[in-house]
XYZ file of N, CA and C in Angstrom:
411
model
N 146.105 118.178 98.562
C 145.211 117.032 98.224
C 145.620 115.858 98.645
N 144.629 114.884 99.143
C 144.643 113.516 99.489
C 144.508 112.807 98.448
N 145.438 111.942 97.914
C 145.349 111.073 96.755
C 144.282 110.010 97.084
N 143.160 109.613 96.196
C 142.329 108.622 96.217
C 143.009 107.347 96.137
N 142.128 106.275 96.175
C 142.515 104.892 96.103
C 142.973 104.852 94.619
N 144.063 104.121 94.552
C 144.546 103.948 93.107
C 145.013 104.906 92.434
N 145.180 106.271 93.075
C 145.887 107.294 92.621
C 147.257 107.195 92.327
N 147.851 107.771 91.365
C 149.329 107.735 91.051
C 149.976 108.744 91.970
N 149.454 109.561 92.643
C 149.941 110.868 93.378
C 150.282 110.049 94.737
N 151.581 110.177 95.368
C 152.128 109.536 96.293
C 151.478 110.246 97.551
N 151.306 109.231 98.468
C 150.789 109.786 99.824
C 151.996 110.265 100.871
N 153.247 109.963 100.272
C 154.493 110.499 100.726
C 154.549 111.639 101.305
N 154.951 112.294 102.350
C 155.103 113.802 102.520
C 156.458 113.929 102.582
N 157.020 114.801 101.546
C 158.413 114.860 101.366
C 159.287 115.718 102.327
N 158.388 116.632 103.041
C 159.002 117.386 103.951
C 159.283 116.509 105.147
N 158.339 115.904 105.334
C 158.313 114.807 106.610
C 159.830 113.922 106.395
N 159.888 113.439 105.212
C 161.174 112.677 105.039
C 162.526 113.578 105.254
N 162.257 114.727 104.896
C 163.497 115.430 105.213
C 163.564 115.993 106.747
N 162.720 115.945 107.274
C 162.734 116.267 108.777
C 163.278 114.951 109.207
N 162.986 113.624 109.086
C 163.489 112.583 109.474
C 164.831 112.475 109.268
N 165.223 112.719 108.062
C 166.496 112.487 107.826
C 167.430 113.477 108.547
N 167.193 114.871 108.758
C 167.941 115.552 109.483
C 168.006 115.505 110.977
N 166.738 114.799 111.303
C 166.754 114.565 112.955
C 167.780 113.418 113.248
N 168.056 112.724 112.353
C 169.192 111.436 112.563
C 170.666 112.042 112.284
N 170.734 113.168 112.065
C 172.216 113.792 112.074
C 172.598 114.978 113.079
N 173.881 114.912 113.120
C 174.472 115.816 114.160
C 173.965 117.408 113.640
N 173.739 118.358 114.399
C 173.192 119.491 113.810
C 174.151 120.350 113.011
N 175.312 120.117 113.441
C 176.285 120.765 112.446
C 177.070 120.092 111.277
N 176.333 118.821 111.064
C 177.159 118.003 110.122
C 176.419 118.573 108.585
N 177.410 118.528 107.617
C 177.075 118.812 106.342
C 176.090 117.695 105.606
N 175.035 117.989 104.912
C 174.372 116.957 104.426
C 173.894 117.162 102.692
N 173.498 116.219 102.141
C 172.880 116.183 100.848
C 171.793 115.444 101.034
N 170.786 116.075 100.641
C 169.227 115.196 100.711
C 168.651 115.412 99.239
N 168.432 114.333 98.645
C 167.727 114.293 97.330
C 166.140 113.692 97.431
N 165.593 114.694 96.908
C 163.937 114.449 97.063
C 163.569 114.066 95.482
N 163.470 112.915 95.166
C 162.787 112.447 93.923
C 161.398 112.242 94.085
N 160.705 112.481 93.226
C 159.142 112.321 93.163
C 158.936 111.786 91.818
N 157.602 111.273 91.743
C 156.926 110.721 90.701
C 155.833 111.562 90.198
N 155.372 112.836 90.785
C 154.369 113.517 90.129
C 155.281 114.959 89.721
N 155.045 115.162 88.591
C 153.945 114.683 87.570
C 154.384 113.711 86.702
N 153.810 112.429 86.631
C 154.488 111.520 85.460
C 153.267 111.000 84.804
N 153.254 110.548 83.756
C 152.273 110.149 82.797
C 151.664 108.934 83.478
N 151.807 108.348 84.566
C 150.968 107.412 85.300
C 150.104 107.995 86.013
N 149.848 109.293 85.774
C 148.594 109.646 86.568
C 147.300 109.140 86.453
N 146.371 109.120 87.330
C 145.101 108.708 87.424
C 144.312 109.559 86.415
N 143.736 108.901 85.390
C 143.046 109.531 84.259
C 141.643 110.002 85.079
N 141.338 111.233 84.897
C 139.987 112.040 85.487
C 140.573 112.450 86.852
N 141.487 112.480 87.543
C 141.908 112.908 88.740
C 141.541 114.517 88.935
N 142.090 114.945 87.826
C 141.904 116.611 87.797
C 140.316 116.940 88.160
N 139.677 116.365 87.402
C 138.101 116.912 87.285
C 137.471 116.434 88.706
N 138.227 115.345 89.352
C 137.649 114.947 90.816
C 137.914 116.083 91.973
N 139.161 116.678 91.529
C 139.691 117.826 92.688
C 139.836 119.214 92.018
N 139.249 119.370 90.890
C 139.384 120.935 90.535
C 138.209 121.102 89.514
N 137.913 122.348 89.561
C 136.734 122.840 88.679
C 137.430 123.716 87.464
N 138.690 123.540 87.155
C 139.156 124.463 86.128
C 139.233 124.009 84.770
N 138.392 122.775 84.593
C 138.429 122.185 83.191
C 137.853 123.292 82.214
N 136.847 124.017 82.435
C 136.473 125.028 81.726
C 137.437 126.212 81.311
N 138.306 126.614 82.346
C 139.433 127.215 82.035
C 140.269 126.861 81.057
N 140.360 125.925 80.609
C 141.601 125.538 79.572
C 140.780 125.669 78.246
N 140.972 126.832 77.960
C 140.087 127.005 76.636
C 141.207 127.130 75.351
N 142.463 127.706 75.701
C 143.617 127.401 74.323
C 144.638 126.373 74.754
N 144.618 125.363 73.613
C 145.472 124.665 73.819
C 146.637 124.667 72.564
N 147.676 124.562 72.572
C 148.863 124.881 71.575
C 148.448 124.014 70.617
N 148.512 124.483 69.276
C 148.061 123.985 67.986
C 148.904 122.662 67.758
N 149.921 122.244 68.288
C 150.649 121.276 68.094
C 150.066 119.864 68.743
N 149.081 120.279 69.790
C 148.496 119.338 70.455
C 147.035 118.969 70.087
N 146.338 117.850 70.618
C 145.050 117.499 70.113
C 144.034 118.607 70.704
N 143.203 119.167 69.840
C 142.232 119.968 70.249
C 140.781 119.199 70.447
N 140.884 118.537 71.535
C 139.740 117.877 72.094
C 139.328 117.913 73.687
N 138.072 117.321 73.991
C 138.003 117.307 75.336
C 138.893 116.381 76.042
N 139.177 115.296 75.522
C 140.040 114.055 76.074
C 141.272 114.757 76.575
N 141.944 115.655 75.610
C 143.181 116.314 75.953
C 143.058 117.210 76.858
N 142.007 117.859 77.035
C 141.804 118.916 78.117
C 141.745 118.493 79.262
N 141.181 117.225 79.382
C 141.011 116.343 80.593
C 142.469 115.955 81.029
N 143.315 115.356 79.956
C 144.627 115.270 80.181
C 145.831 116.259 80.683
N 145.257 117.518 80.330
C 146.151 118.625 80.729
C 145.885 118.857 82.144
N 144.548 118.728 82.445
C 144.183 119.026 83.931
C 144.590 118.075 84.956
N 144.403 116.637 84.522
C 145.187 115.738 85.302
C 146.565 115.943 85.640
N 147.483 116.457 84.422
C 148.961 116.743 84.536
C 149.061 117.937 85.611
N 148.228 118.980 85.476
C 148.280 120.220 86.282
C 147.887 119.824 87.854
N 146.958 119.159 88.166
C 146.811 118.621 89.424
C 148.014 118.060 90.039
N 148.704 116.917 89.379
C 149.975 116.500 89.850
C 151.107 117.470 89.887
N 151.120 118.384 89.046
C 152.338 119.566 89.258
C 152.210 120.408 90.464
N 150.750 120.660 90.618
C 150.440 121.494 91.823
C 150.696 120.711 93.094
N 150.513 119.543 92.862
C 151.028 118.711 94.034
C 152.437 118.525 94.434
N 153.119 118.530 93.360
C 154.539 118.546 93.531
C 154.967 119.852 93.941
N 154.410 121.106 93.350
C 154.640 122.162 94.030
C 154.435 122.546 95.378
N 153.510 122.214 95.982
C 153.148 122.125 97.216
C 154.236 121.367 98.091
N 154.407 120.121 97.747
C 155.769 119.562 98.449
C 156.874 120.051 98.524
N 157.223 120.461 97.337
C 158.752 121.169 97.266
C 158.553 122.421 98.095
N 157.347 123.212 97.962
C 157.302 124.384 98.660
C 157.428 124.220 100.383
N 157.200 122.799 100.844
C 157.226 122.775 102.329
C 158.692 122.336 102.622
N 159.646 122.055 101.651
C 161.255 121.699 101.903
C 161.764 122.761 102.635
N 161.876 123.909 102.086
C 162.384 125.265 102.654
C 161.618 125.473 103.994
N 160.587 125.326 104.207
C 160.080 125.555 105.615
C 160.431 124.614 106.490
N 160.861 123.343 106.074
C 161.286 122.460 107.184
C 162.544 122.879 107.546
N 163.527 123.347 106.588
C 164.876 123.574 106.766
C 164.886 124.930 107.648
N 163.850 125.937 107.386
C 164.062 127.073 108.233
C 163.608 126.676 109.772
N 162.616 126.097 109.897
C 162.243 125.394 111.225
C 163.317 124.833 112.098
N 164.198 124.184 111.174
C 165.419 123.416 112.043
C 166.695 124.337 111.980
N 166.491 125.803 111.461
C 167.582 126.662 111.456
C 168.512 126.259 110.391
N 168.262 125.700 109.244
C 169.234 125.176 108.364
C 169.206 125.840 106.905
N 168.062 126.510 106.769
C 167.778 127.309 105.457
C 169.029 128.243 105.007
N 169.355 128.954 106.086
C 170.293 129.963 105.663
C 171.503 129.485 105.148
N 171.925 128.491 105.305
C 173.327 127.923 104.825
C 173.187 126.851 103.731
N 171.990 126.243 103.393
C 171.609 125.255 102.474
C 171.454 125.593 101.251
N 171.945 125.115 100.085
C 171.561 125.373 98.782
C 170.524 124.555 98.385
N 169.603 124.966 97.883
C 168.270 124.246 97.395
C 168.266 124.264 95.912
N 168.175 123.144 95.324
C 167.935 123.287 93.841
C 166.893 122.307 93.218
N 166.095 122.834 92.540
C 164.828 122.056 92.269
C 164.992 121.942 90.302
N 164.865 120.854 89.959
C 164.905 120.668 88.591
C 163.846 119.477 87.830
N 163.774 119.680 86.937
C 162.940 118.404 86.080
C 164.006 117.687 85.198
N 163.674 116.550 85.013
C 164.425 115.780 83.848
C 163.840 115.553 82.610
N 162.633 116.219 82.301
C 161.999 116.153 81.142
C 160.769 117.181 81.015
N 160.567 117.413 79.887
C 159.247 118.181 79.671
C 157.697 117.384 80.150
N 156.745 118.423 79.678
C 155.610 117.709 79.936
C 155.336 116.486 79.266
N 154.273 115.527 79.852
C 154.281 114.151 79.305
C 153.316 114.008 78.063
N 153.661 114.918 77.100
C 152.686 115.185 75.966
C 153.372 114.913 74.658
N 152.612 114.480 73.517
C 153.383 114.649 72.176
C 153.898 115.902 71.768
N 155.040 115.938 71.200
C 155.721 117.037 70.754
C 156.400 117.711 71.835
N 156.570 117.168 72.845
C 157.341 117.838 74.201
C 158.617 116.917 74.485
N 158.437 115.624 74.988
C 159.325 114.686 75.621
C 160.132 114.267 74.124
N 161.541 114.312 74.385
C 162.371 113.537 73.340
C 162.007 114.233 72.010
N 161.755 115.482 71.994
C 161.474 116.100 70.493
C 162.404 117.278 70.445
N 162.390 117.709 69.247
C 163.334 118.885 69.097
C 162.446 120.179 68.860
N 161.346 120.202 69.682
C 160.107 121.332 69.586
C 160.570 122.401 70.763
N 160.194 123.477 70.577
C 160.359 124.600 71.680
C 160.048 124.150 72.925
N 158.678 123.447 73.141
C 158.254 122.886 74.563
C 159.196 121.932 75.236
N 159.792 121.415 74.625
C 160.806 120.086 74.941
C 162.080 120.667 75.742
N 162.229 121.942 75.393
C 163.442 122.730 76.112
C 163.025 123.664 77.435
N 161.663 123.601 77.776
C 161.260 124.497 78.598
C 161.052 123.531 80.002
N 162.249 123.392 80.625
C 162.235 122.416 81.775
C 162.676 123.535 82.947
N 161.888 122.988 84.082
C 161.955 124.017 85.249
C 163.375 123.713 86.111
N 164.051 124.855 86.668
C 165.286 124.775 87.195
C 165.135 126.116 88.498
N 165.206 125.632 89.367
C 165.300 126.807 90.471
C 166.296 126.514 91.544
N 166.810 127.695 91.864
C 168.043 127.281 93.078
C 167.967 128.535 93.755
N 168.095 128.134 95.153
C 167.903 129.370 96.187
C 169.095 129.215 97.288
């Protein structure tokens, strides 16, 4: 997805940053590359989900601890669009490593620093607050 004008989604292509970083290093040099993004964060553009996605009608069940209205359904979709943007970006990183023949001896770790940007999730002691992504390959 190409972010629209004023969108909070970054136009930065993270795999391109990794490629540039690795191109400046000796082939056999060890490296540490940290890729921090700001998608999805609460600063997302309201309504961007509906602009890029037709799944609003698919959001039929909202956990009881959250608002049960159309405004919140839009909020969920806006967050989902940014999450998918992040997923695509992260998915391109191993492909970049493989193209440079570095994936076979590279540890890739992906995690989140907090939960979803909704009430009863961040900085709370509810179940949803503890469901943070972590993946290593």
